[in-house]
Amino acid sequence: QVQLVESGGGSVQPGGSLRLSCAAAGFTLDYYAVGWFRQAPGKEREGVGCVGGSGGSTYYVDSVKGRFTISRDNAENTVHLQMDRLRPDDTAVYYCAADLASGCTDGFTTHPGSVWGQGTQVTVSS
C-alpha cells in the first residue's frame, strides 16, 4: 500500500524547534519530489517548501526561509522538515506530499495522483 506517514508534531514555545518526519511505505521516496504544506485554522493550505526528486534542490517560501530545512534520509525512506526559531504564526497542521510529476524549482505542484500524508499538528505558544 502506497502511503506517507507523518510524525514529530507537538507543542513548543516560541523560539523552539521541532523536526517533522514524512515516512514513505510502498514506494521509494527518493525518486519523488516531496512538498511540505501547512494549514492554519480558518486559512487556506499554503506551501512551506519542497525538495526535488533524486537529489534535486530545495525551495522555501520567504516566511520560513532561514528557519526551516528539508532533508532526505534515503536509508529510512523519509524526508524531514527541521523547524527552528518557531513563531506562533507557524501554528498549523503540517502535511507532506510526494509526486513523481512535480519538480521543486520554485515550489511544489500537486496533481490528482499526489500521495499525501495524514497531517501532524504543530502548536507554537507561550
Short mmCIF file of C-alpha atoms in Angstrom, two decimals:
data_model
loop_
_atom_site.label_atom_id
_atom_site.label_comp_id
_atom_site.label_asym_id
_atom_site.label_seq_id
_atom_site.Cartn_x
_atom_site.Cartn_y
_atom_site.Cartn_z
CA GLN A 1 0.00 0.00 0.00
CA VAL A 2 1.37 3.38 -1.02
CA GLN A 3 1.26 5.88 1.82
CA LEU A 4 3.03 8.67 3.65
CA VAL A 5 3.06 8.80 7.43
CA GLU A 6 3.98 12.00 9.22
CA SER A 7 5.26 12.29 12.76
CA GLY A 8 7.03 14.72 15.05
CA GLY A 9 4.39 17.34 15.65
CA GLY A 10 3.67 18.77 19.07
CA SER A 11 3.60 21.89 21.18
CA VAL A 12 6.59 24.16 21.60
CA GLN A 13 7.31 27.63 22.91
CA PRO A 14 8.23 30.47 20.55
CA GLY A 15 11.85 30.19 19.54
CA GLY A 16 11.83 26.44 19.94
CA SER A 17 12.41 23.68 17.40
CA LEU A 18 10.61 20.64 16.06
CA ARG A 19 11.53 18.07 13.44
CA LEU A 20 8.76 16.58 11.37
CA SER A 21 9.22 13.33 9.51
CA CYS A 22 7.45 12.07 6.41
CA ALA A 23 8.00 8.33 6.00
CA ALA A 24 7.02 6.52 2.83
CA ALA A 25 5.68 2.99 2.57
CA GLY A 26 5.17 1.06 -0.63
CA PHE A 27 7.40 3.24 -2.83
CA THR A 28 10.90 4.72 -2.94
CA LEU A 29 10.61 8.28 -1.77
CA ASP A 30 13.96 9.39 -3.18
CA TYR A 31 12.59 9.29 -6.73
CA TYR A 32 9.77 11.67 -5.83
CA ALA A 33 9.67 15.39 -5.22
CA VAL A 34 8.32 15.99 -1.72
CA GLY A 35 6.48 19.09 -0.65
CA TRP A 36 5.56 20.32 2.80
CA PHE A 37 2.35 22.25 3.34
CA ARG A 38 0.51 23.68 6.30
CA GLN A 39 -3.00 24.78 7.08
CA ALA A 40 -3.90 27.01 9.99
CA PRO A 41 -7.46 27.22 11.33
CA GLY A 42 -9.60 29.34 9.05
CA LYS A 43 -6.87 29.71 6.45
CA GLU A 44 -6.11 28.11 3.14
CA ARG A 45 -3.42 25.50 2.80
CA GLU A 46 -0.06 27.00 1.90
CA GLY A 47 3.18 25.54 0.65
CA VAL A 48 6.13 25.69 3.02
CA GLY A 49 8.88 24.21 0.89
CA CYS A 50 9.94 21.19 -1.11
CA VAL A 51 12.82 19.03 -2.22
CA GLY A 52 13.29 17.71 -5.72
CA GLY A 53 13.47 14.03 -6.55
CA SER A 54 16.73 12.13 -6.93
CA GLY A 55 18.99 14.70 -5.34
CA GLY A 56 17.07 17.73 -6.50
CA SER A 57 17.33 21.11 -4.89
CA THR A 58 15.21 22.60 -2.12
CA TYR A 59 12.89 25.56 -2.13
CA TYR A 60 11.35 27.50 0.76
CA VAL A 61 8.75 30.21 0.94
CA ASP A 62 10.01 33.53 2.28
CA SER A 63 8.24 33.22 5.63
CA VAL A 64 10.27 30.13 6.61
CA LYS A 65 13.50 30.71 4.72
CA GLY A 66 16.47 30.52 7.07
CA ARG A 67 14.39 28.83 9.79
CA PHE A 68 13.16 25.60 8.15
CA THR A 69 15.30 22.95 6.47
CA ILE A 70 14.15 20.00 4.38
CA SER A 71 16.39 16.95 4.13
CA ARG A 72 16.24 13.37 2.97
CA ASP A 73 17.16 10.19 4.79
CA ASN A 74 17.11 7.66 1.99
CA ALA A 75 18.12 4.80 4.27
CA GLU A 76 14.89 5.42 6.20
CA ASN A 77 12.84 6.31 3.09
CA THR A 78 11.98 9.53 4.87
CA VAL A 79 12.03 13.28 4.36
CA HIS A 80 12.44 15.57 7.36
CA LEU A 81 11.33 19.14 7.97
CA GLN A 82 13.55 20.72 10.62
CA MET A 83 11.83 23.80 12.04
CA ASP A 84 13.86 26.21 14.13
CA ARG A 85 13.08 29.58 15.71
CA LEU A 86 9.40 28.73 15.60
CA ARG A 87 6.84 31.50 15.87
CA PRO A 88 3.18 31.50 16.89
CA ASP A 89 2.17 32.07 13.26
CA ASP A 90 3.79 28.72 12.37
CA THR A 91 0.94 27.01 14.23
CA ALA A 92 -0.87 24.75 11.78
CA VAL A 93 -1.44 21.18 10.67
CA TYR A 94 1.54 20.21 8.55
CA TYR A 95 1.26 17.83 5.62
CA CYS A 96 3.74 16.25 3.28
CA ALA A 97 3.03 15.21 -0.28
CA ALA A 98 5.02 13.22 -2.83
CA ASP A 99 4.75 13.34 -6.59
CA LEU A 100 6.81 11.96 -9.47
CA ALA A 101 5.46 14.61 -11.84
CA SER A 102 6.37 17.60 -9.69
CA GLY A 103 9.64 19.43 -9.58
CA CYS A 104 10.86 21.83 -6.91
CA THR A 105 12.39 24.74 -8.77
CA ASP A 106 10.04 27.39 -7.41
CA GLY A 107 7.57 25.34 -5.45
CA PHE A 108 5.78 22.00 -5.44
CA THR A 109 2.91 21.38 -7.81
CA THR A 110 0.28 18.93 -6.66
CA HIS A 111 -1.58 16.64 -9.03
CA PRO A 112 -4.55 14.29 -8.62
CA GLY A 113 -2.07 11.43 -8.25
CA SER A 114 -0.02 13.07 -5.49
CA VAL A 115 0.41 10.98 -2.36
CA TRP A 116 -0.49 12.82 0.85
CA GLY A 117 0.23 12.21 4.49
CA GLN A 118 -2.41 12.45 7.19
CA GLY A 119 -1.05 15.63 8.75
CA THR A 120 0.53 16.42 12.09
CA GLN A 121 -0.33 19.30 14.42
CA VAL A 122 2.28 21.91 15.30
CA THR A 123 1.39 24.42 18.01
CA VAL A 124 3.68 27.30 18.93
CA SER A 125 2.54 29.09 22.04
CA SER A 126 3.87 30.51 25.26
#
